[in-house]
mmCIF file of C-alpha atoms in Angstrom:
data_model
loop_
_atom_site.group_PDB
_atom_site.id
_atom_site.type_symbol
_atom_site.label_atom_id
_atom_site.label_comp_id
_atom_site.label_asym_id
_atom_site.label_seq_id
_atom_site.Cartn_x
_atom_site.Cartn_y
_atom_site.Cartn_z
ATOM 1 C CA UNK O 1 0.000 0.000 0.000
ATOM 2 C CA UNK O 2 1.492 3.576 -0.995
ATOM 3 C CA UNK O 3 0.902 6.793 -0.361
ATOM 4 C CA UNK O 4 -1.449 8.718 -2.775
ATOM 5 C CA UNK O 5 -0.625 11.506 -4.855
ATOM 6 C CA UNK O 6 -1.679 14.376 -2.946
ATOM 7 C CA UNK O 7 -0.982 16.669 -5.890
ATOM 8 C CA UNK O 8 -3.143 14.767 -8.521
ATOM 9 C CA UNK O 9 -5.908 17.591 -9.288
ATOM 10 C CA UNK O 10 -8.736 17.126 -11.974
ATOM 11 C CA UNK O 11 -11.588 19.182 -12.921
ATOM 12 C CA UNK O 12 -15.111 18.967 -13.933
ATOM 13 C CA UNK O 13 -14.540 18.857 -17.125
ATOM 14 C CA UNK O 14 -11.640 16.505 -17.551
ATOM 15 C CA UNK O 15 -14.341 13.693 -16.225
ATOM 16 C CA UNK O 16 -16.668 11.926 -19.112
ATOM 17 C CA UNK O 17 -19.857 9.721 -18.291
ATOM 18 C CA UNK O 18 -18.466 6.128 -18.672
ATOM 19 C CA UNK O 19 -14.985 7.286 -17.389
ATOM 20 C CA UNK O 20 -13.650 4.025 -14.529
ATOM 21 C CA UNK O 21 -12.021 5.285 -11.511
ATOM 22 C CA UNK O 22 -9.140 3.667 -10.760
ATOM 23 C CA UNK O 23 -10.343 0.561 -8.943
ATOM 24 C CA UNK O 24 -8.694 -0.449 -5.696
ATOM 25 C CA UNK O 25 -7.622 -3.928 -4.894
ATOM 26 C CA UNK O 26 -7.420 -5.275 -1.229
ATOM 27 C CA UNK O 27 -6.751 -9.112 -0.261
ATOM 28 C CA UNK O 28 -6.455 -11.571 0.706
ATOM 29 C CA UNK O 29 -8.146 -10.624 3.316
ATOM 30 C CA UNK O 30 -6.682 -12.468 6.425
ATOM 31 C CA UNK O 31 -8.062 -12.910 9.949
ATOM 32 C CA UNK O 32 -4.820 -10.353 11.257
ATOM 33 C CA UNK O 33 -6.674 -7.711 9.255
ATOM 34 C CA UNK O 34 -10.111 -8.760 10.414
ATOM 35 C CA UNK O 35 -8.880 -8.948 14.016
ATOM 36 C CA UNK O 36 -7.197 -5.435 13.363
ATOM 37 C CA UNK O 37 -10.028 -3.554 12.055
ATOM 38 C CA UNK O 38 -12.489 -5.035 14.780
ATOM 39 C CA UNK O 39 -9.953 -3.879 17.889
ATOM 40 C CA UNK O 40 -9.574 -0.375 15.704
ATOM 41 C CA UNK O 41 -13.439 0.162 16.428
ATOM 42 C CA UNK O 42 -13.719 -1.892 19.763
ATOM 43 C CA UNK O 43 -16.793 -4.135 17.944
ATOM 44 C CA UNK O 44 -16.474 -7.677 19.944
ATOM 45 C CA UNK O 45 -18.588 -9.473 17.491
ATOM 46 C CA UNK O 46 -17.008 -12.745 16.892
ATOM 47 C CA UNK O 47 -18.387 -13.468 13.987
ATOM 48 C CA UNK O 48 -15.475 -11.935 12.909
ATOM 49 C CA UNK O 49 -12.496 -13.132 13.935
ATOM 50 C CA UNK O 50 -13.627 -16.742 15.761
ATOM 51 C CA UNK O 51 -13.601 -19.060 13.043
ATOM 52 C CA UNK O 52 -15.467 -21.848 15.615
ATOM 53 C CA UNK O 53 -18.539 -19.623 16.942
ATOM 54 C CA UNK O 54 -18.522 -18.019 13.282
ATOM 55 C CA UNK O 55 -19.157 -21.816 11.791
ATOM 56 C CA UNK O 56 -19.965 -24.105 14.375
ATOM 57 C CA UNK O 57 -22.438 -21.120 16.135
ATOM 58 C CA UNK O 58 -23.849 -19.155 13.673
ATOM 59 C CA UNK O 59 -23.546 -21.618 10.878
ATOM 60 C CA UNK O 60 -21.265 -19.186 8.706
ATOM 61 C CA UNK O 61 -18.949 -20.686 5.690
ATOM 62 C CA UNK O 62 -15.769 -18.424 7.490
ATOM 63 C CA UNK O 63 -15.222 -15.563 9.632
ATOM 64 C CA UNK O 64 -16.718 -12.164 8.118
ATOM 65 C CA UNK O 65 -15.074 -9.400 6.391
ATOM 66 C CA UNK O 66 -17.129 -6.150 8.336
ATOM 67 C CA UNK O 67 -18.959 -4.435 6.370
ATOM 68 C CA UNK O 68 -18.108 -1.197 8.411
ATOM 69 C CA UNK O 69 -14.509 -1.527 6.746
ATOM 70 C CA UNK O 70 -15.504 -2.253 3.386
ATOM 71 C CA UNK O 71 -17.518 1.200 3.469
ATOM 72 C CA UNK O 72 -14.438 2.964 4.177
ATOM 73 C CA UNK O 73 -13.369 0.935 0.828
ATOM 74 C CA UNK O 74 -15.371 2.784 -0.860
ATOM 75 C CA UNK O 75 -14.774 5.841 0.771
ATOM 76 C CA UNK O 76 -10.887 5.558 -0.325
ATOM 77 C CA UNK O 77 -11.853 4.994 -4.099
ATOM 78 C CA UNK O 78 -14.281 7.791 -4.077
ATOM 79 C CA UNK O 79 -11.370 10.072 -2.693
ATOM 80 C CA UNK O 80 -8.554 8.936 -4.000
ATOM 81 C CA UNK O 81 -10.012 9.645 -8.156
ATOM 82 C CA UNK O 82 -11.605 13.027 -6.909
ATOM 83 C CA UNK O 83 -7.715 14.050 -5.451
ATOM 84 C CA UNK O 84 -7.532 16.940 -3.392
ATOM 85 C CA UNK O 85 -9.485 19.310 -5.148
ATOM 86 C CA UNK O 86 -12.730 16.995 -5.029
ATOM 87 C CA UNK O 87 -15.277 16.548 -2.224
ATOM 88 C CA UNK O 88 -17.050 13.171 -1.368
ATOM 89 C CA UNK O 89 -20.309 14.243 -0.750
ATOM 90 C CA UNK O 90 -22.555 11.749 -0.679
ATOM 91 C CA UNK O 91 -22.266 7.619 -0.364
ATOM 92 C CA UNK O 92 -24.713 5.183 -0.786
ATOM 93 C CA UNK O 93 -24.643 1.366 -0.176
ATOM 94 C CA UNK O 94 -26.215 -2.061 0.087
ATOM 95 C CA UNK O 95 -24.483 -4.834 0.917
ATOM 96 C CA UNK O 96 -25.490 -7.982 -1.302
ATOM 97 C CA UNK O 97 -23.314 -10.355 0.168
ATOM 98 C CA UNK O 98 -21.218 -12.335 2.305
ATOM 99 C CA UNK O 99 -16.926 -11.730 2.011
ATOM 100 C CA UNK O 100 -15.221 -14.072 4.084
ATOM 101 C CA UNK O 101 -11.597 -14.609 5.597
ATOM 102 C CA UNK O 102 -9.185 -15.325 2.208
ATOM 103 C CA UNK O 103 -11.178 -13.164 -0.323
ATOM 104 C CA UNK O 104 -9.557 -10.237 -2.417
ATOM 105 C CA UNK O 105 -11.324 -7.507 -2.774
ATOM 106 C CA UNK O 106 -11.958 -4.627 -5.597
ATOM 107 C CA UNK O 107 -13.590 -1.337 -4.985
ATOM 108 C CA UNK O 108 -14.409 -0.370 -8.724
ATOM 109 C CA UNK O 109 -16.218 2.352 -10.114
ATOM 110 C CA UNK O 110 -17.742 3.821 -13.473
ATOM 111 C CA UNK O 111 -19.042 7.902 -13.834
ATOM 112 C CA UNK O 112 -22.989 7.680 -14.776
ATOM 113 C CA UNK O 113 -23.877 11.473 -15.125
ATOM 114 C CA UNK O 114 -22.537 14.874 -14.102
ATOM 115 C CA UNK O 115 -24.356 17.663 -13.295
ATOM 116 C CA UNK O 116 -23.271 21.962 -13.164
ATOM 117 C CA UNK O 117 -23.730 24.051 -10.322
ATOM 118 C CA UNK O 118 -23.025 27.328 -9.966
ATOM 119 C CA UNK O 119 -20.007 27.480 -8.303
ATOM 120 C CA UNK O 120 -18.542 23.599 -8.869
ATOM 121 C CA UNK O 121 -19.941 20.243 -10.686
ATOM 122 C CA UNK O 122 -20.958 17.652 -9.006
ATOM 123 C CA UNK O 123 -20.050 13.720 -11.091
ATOM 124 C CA UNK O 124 -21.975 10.785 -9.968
ATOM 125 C CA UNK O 125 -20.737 7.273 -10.190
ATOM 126 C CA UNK O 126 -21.966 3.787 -9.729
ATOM 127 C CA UNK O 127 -19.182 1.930 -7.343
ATOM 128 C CA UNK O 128 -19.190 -1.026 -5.666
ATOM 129 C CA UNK O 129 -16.922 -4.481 -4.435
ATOM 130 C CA UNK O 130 -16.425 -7.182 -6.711
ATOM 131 C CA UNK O 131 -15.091 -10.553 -4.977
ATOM 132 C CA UNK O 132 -14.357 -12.843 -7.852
ATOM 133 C CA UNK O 133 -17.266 -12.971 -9.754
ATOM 134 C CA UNK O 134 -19.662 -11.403 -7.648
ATOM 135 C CA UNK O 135 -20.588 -7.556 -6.741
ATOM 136 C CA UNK O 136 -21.048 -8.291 -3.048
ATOM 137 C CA UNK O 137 -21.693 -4.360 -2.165
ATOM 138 C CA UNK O 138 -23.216 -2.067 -4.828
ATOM 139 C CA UNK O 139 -23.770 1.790 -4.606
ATOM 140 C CA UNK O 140 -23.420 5.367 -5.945
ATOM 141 C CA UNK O 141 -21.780 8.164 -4.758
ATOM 142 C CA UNK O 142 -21.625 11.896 -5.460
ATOM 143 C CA UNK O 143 -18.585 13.732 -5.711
ATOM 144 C CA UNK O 144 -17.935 17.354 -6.651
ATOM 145 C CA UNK O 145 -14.852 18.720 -8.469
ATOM 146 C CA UNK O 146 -14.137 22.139 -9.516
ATOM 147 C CA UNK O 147 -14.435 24.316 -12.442
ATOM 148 C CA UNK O 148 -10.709 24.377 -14.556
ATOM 149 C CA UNK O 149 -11.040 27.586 -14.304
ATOM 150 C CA UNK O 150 -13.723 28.136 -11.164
ATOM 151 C CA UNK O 151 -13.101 28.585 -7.058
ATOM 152 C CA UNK O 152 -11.785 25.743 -4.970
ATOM 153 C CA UNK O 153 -15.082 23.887 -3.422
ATOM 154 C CA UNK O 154 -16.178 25.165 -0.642
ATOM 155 C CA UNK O 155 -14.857 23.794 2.519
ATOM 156 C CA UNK O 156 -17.291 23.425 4.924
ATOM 157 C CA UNK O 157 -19.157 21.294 2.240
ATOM 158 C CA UNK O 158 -22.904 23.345 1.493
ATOM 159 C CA UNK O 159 -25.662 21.428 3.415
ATOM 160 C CA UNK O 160 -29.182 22.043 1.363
ATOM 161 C CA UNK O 161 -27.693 21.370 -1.459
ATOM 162 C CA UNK O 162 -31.005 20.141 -3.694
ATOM 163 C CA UNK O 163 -30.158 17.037 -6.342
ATOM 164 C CA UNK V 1 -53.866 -2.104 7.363
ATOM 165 C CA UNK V 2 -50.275 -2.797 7.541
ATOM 166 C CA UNK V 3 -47.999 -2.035 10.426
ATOM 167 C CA UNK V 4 -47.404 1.516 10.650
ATOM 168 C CA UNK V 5 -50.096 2.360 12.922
ATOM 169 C CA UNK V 6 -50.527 5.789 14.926
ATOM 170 C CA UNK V 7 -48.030 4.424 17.386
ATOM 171 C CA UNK V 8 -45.429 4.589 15.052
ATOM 172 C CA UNK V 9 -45.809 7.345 13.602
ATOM 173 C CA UNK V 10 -45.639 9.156 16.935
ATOM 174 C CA UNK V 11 -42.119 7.513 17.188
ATOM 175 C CA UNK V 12 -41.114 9.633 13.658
ATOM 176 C CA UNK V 13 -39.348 12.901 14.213
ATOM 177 C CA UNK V 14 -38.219 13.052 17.310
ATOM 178 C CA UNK V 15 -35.006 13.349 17.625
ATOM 179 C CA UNK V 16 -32.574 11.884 20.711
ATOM 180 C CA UNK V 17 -30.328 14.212 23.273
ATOM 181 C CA UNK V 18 -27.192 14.344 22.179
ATOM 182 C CA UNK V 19 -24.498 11.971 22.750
ATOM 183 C CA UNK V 20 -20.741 12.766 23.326
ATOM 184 C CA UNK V 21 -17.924 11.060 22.914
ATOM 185 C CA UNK V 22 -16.308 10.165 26.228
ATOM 186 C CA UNK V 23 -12.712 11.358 24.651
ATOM 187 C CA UNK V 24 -11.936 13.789 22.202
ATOM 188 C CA UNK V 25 -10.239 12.227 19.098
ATOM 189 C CA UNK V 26 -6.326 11.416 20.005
ATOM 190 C CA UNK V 27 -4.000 10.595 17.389
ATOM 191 C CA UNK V 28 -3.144 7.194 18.631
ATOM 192 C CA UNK V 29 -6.511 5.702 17.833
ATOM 193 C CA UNK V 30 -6.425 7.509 14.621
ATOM 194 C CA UNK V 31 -3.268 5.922 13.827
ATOM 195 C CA UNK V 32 -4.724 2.458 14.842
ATOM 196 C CA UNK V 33 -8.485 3.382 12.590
ATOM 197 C CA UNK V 34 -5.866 4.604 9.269
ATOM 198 C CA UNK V 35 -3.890 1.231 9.992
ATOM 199 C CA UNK V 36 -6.817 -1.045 10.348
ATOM 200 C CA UNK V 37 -8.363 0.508 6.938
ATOM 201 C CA UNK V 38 -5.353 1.168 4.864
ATOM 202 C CA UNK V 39 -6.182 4.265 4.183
ATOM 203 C CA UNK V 40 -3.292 6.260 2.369
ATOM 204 C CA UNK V 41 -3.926 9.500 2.485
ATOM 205 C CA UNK V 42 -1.095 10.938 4.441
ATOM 206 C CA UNK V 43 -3.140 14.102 5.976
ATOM 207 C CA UNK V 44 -4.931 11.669 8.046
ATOM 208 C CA UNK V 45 -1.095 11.108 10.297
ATOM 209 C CA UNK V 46 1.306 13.592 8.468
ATOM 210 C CA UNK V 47 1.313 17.755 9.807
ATOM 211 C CA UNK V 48 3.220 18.662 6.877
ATOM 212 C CA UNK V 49 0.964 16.730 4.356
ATOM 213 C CA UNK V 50 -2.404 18.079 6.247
ATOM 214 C CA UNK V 51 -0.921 21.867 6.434
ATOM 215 C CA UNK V 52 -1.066 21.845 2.939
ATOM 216 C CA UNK V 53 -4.008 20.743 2.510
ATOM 217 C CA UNK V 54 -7.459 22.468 2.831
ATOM 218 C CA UNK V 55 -7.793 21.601 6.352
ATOM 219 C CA UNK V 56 -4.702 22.841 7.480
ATOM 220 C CA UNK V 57 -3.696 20.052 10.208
ATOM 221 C CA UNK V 58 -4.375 16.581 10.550
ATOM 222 C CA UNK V 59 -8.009 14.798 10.286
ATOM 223 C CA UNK V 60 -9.603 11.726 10.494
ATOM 224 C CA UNK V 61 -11.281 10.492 7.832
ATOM 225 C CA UNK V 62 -14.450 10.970 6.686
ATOM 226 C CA UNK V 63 -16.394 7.807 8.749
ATOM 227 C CA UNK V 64 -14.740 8.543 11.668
ATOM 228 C CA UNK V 65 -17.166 9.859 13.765
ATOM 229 C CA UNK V 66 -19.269 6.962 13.366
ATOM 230 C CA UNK V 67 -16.377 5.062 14.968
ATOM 231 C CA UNK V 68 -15.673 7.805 17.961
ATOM 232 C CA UNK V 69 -18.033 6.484 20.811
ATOM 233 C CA UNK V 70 -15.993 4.384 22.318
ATOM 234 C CA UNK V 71 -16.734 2.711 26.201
ATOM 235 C CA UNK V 72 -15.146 5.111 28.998
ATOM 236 C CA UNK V 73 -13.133 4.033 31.234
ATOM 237 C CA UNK V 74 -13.990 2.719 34.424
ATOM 238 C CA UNK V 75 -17.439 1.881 32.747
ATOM 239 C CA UNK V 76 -18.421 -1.685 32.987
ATOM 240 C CA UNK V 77 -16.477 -4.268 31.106
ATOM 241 C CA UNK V 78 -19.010 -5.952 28.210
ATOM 242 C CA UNK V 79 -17.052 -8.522 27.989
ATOM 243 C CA UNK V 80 -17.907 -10.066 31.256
ATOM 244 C CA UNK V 81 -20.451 -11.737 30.389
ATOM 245 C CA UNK V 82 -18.235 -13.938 27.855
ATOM 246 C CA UNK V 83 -17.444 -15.183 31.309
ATOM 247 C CA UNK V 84 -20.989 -16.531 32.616
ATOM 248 C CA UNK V 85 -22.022 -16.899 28.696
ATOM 249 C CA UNK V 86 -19.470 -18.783 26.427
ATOM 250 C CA UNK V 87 -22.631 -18.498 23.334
ATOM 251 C CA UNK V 88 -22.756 -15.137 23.549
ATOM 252 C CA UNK V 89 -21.893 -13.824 20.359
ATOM 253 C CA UNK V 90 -19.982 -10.605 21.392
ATOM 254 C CA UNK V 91 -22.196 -7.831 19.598
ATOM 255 C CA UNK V 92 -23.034 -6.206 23.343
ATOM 256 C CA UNK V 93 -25.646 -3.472 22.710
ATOM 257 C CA UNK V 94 -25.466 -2.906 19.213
ATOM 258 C CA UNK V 95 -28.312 -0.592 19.215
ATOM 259 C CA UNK V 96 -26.840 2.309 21.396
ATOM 260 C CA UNK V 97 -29.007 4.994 19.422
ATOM 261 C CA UNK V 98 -31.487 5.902 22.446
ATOM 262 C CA UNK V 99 -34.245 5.151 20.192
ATOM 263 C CA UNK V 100 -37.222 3.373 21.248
ATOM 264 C CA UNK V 101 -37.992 0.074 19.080
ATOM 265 C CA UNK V 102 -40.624 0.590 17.024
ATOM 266 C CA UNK V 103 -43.982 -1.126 17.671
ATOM 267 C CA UNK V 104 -44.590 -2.558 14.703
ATOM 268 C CA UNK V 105 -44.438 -6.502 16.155
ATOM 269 C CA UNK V 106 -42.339 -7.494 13.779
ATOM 270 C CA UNK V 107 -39.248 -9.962 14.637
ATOM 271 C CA UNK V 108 -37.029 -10.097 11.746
ATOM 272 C CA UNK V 109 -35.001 -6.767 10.658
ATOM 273 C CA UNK V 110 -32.702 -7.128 7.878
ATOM 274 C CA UNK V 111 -29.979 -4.209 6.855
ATOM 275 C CA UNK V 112 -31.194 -2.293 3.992
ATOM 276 C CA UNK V 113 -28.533 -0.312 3.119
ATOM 277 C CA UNK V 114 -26.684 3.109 4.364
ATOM 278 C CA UNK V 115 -26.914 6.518 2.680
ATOM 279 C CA UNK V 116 -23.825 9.337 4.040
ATOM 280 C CA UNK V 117 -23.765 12.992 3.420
ATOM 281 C CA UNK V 118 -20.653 14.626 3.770
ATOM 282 C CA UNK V 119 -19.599 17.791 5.094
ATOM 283 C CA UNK V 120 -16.616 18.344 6.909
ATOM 284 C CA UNK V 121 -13.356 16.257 8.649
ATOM 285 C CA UNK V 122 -13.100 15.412 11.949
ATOM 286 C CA UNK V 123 -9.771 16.619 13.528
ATOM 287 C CA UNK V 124 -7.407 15.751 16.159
ATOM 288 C CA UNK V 125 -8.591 16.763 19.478
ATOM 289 C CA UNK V 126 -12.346 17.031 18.602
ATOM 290 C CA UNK V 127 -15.292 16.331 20.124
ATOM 291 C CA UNK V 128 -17.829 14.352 18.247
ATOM 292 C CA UNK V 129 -21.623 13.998 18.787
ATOM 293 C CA UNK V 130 -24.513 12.635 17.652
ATOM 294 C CA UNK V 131 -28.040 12.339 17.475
ATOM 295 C CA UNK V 132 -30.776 10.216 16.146
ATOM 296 C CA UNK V 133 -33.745 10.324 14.811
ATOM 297 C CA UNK V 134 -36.673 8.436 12.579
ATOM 298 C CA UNK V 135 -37.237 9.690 10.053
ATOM 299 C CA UNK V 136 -39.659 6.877 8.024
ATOM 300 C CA UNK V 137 -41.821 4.020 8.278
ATOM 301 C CA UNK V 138 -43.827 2.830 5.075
ATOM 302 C CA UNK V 139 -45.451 -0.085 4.733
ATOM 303 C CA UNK V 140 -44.781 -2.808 1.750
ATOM 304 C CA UNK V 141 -45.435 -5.303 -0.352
ATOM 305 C CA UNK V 142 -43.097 -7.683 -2.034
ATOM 306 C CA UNK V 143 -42.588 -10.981 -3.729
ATOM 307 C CA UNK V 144 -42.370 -12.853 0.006
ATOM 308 C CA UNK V 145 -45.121 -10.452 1.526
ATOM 309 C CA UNK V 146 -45.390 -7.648 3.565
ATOM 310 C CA UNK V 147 -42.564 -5.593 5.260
ATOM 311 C CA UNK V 148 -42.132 -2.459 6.462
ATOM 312 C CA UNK V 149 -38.787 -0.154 5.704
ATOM 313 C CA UNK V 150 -37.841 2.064 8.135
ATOM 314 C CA UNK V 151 -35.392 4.597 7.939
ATOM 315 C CA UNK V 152 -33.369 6.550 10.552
ATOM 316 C CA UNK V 153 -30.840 9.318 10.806
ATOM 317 C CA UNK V 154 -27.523 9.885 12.390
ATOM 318 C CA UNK V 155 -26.103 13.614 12.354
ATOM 319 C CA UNK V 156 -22.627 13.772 13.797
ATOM 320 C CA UNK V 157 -21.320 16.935 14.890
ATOM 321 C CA UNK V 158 -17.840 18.783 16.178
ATOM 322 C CA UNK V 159 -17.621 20.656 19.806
ATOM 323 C CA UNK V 160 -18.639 23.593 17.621
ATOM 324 C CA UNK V 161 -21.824 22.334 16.227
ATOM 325 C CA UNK V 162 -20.428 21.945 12.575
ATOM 326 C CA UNK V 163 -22.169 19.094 11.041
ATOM 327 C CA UNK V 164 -19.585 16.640 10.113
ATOM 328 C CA UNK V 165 -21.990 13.891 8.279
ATOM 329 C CA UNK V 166 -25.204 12.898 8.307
ATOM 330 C CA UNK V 167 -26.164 8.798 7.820
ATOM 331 C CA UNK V 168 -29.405 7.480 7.205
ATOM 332 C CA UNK V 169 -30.104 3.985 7.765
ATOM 333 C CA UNK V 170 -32.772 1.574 5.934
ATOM 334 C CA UNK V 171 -33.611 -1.359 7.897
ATOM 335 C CA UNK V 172 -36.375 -3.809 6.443
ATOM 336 C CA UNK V 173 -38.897 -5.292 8.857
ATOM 337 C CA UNK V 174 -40.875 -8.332 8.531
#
């Protein structure tokens, strides 16, 4: 894992409907990074990281990847194509499936419209996480990039902003 | 008929007192949170990275807050009962909203997805709070019968009141 380019900035109008973001790969997952993530956040379920309650207990194939880290998957993807100019403002998510201990994951990503605003643009994308064959989170998000020529976004991101 | 009765609907809107976090954000367990989720942004751990940026100093990132209320110390130890209770699956109170369940007499709840909003960064020595609230209830029909979604909101703020993000929850009742 490396370090992003903080100095990577793109505009509204460099992005095209269709455009992929740069997909992110993580995995295989192993039980150290499942144990890691659940003492990060203090969550005791054992589901994920006691292979014996998680099979023998709740009848599970494996332990569970959390799905509170595979949102901050997508978080990273979202952030790391807008760059440091761009805003993550909105995230939405289902999960559609089980990932268990051993899989790799991929955060992908595909721009599906773009919209103007007055002072910035705002690009929508579907995302989601493939494992092998199988989306098992799928989403959208909303992300707004400046003008090439137009004011940084604003920083406090606008609340009331209307779709 | 369906589920969402006048009793339920008296439940919508009305939003929870405020919760703190028993400790303001520290940059150890933001070190441990950008570990766990290999996040690589370096203004979430580097001063000169982050003083460039728009923020100006080092933040967490943007799901943080949903990760800040962590047990104080001194509290009592949840784990305990793994003692008396060697099925007990380790969730604790899941469910720490303050929100009364809904009376809608329904026994299976399934996770129907999470919508976030956006607004600003957590940073290094804040404060984070949060609040709850319904904010739907609609009855349905589907393929396997009826069900009733029900959707709630999260707004997390800073010390100063600056909304940091806002997360609305759909959870699917049968």
């Amino acid at each position: 894992m490396s370090q992003v380019e903080t100095t990577r900035l793109i505009a509204f109008e460099d992005v095209g409907v269709g455009d992929e973001l740069s997909p992110i790969v993580r995995g295989p997952m192993s039980t150290a990074h499942l144990m890691r993530w659940s003492a990060a956040i203090e969550n005791w379920h054992r589901i994920h990281y006691d292979w014996r309650f998680a099979t023998g207990h709740d009848g599970l194939p494996d332990v569970l990847v959390n799905g509170s880290w595979k949102q901050h998957l997508l978080v990273q993807l979202m952030r790391e194509w807008l760059g440091p100019s761009g805003w993550l403002w909105q995230l939405s998510y289902q999960f559609r499936g089980m990932d268990v201990a051993g899989s790799t994951l991929t955060a992908w990503g595909r721009v599906a419209d773009k919209r103007r605003f007055d002072e910035f643009g705002v690009v929508v994308c579907e995302v989601g996480i493939r494992n092998g064959e199988r989306d098992t989170t799928i989403g959208s998000a909303r992300g707004a990039l400046p003008y090439r020529e137009g004011p940084a976004v604003p920083y406090p991101f606008p609340q009331g902003l209307s779709w | 008929m369906g589920y969402v009765t006048d009793a339920v609907r008296a439940q919508l809107h009305r939003r929870t007192p405020r919760q703190t976090s028993a400790e303001a954000i520290g940059a150890d367990s933001l070190r441990r949170f950008v570990q766990a989720t290999m996040e690589p942004n370096p203004i979430h751990w580097d001063e000169q990275a982050a003083a460039a940026s728009r923020y100006g100093h080092v933040v967490a990132p943007p799901l943080y807050p949903v990760h800040a209320f962590r047990r104080p110390a001194g509290t009592p130890d949840p784990l305990d009962r793994a003692f008396t209770d060697p099925e007990w699956d380790g969730s604790g109170n899941r469910d720490d909203t303050g929100l009364p369940p809904l009376p809608l007499g329904l026994d299976r709840h399934l996770n129907g997805g999470s919508e976030v909003e956006f607004y600003a960064l957590a940073a290094v020595g804040d404060t984070v709070s949060v609040t709850h609230e319904y904010v739907d209830a609609v009855d349905k029909v589907g393929k396997s019968g009826e069900f009733v979604l029900v959707k709630r909101e999260a707004v997390y703020t800073n010390q100063d009141g600056q909304v940091l993000l806002t997360v609305r929850r759909t959870g699917i009742h049968r």
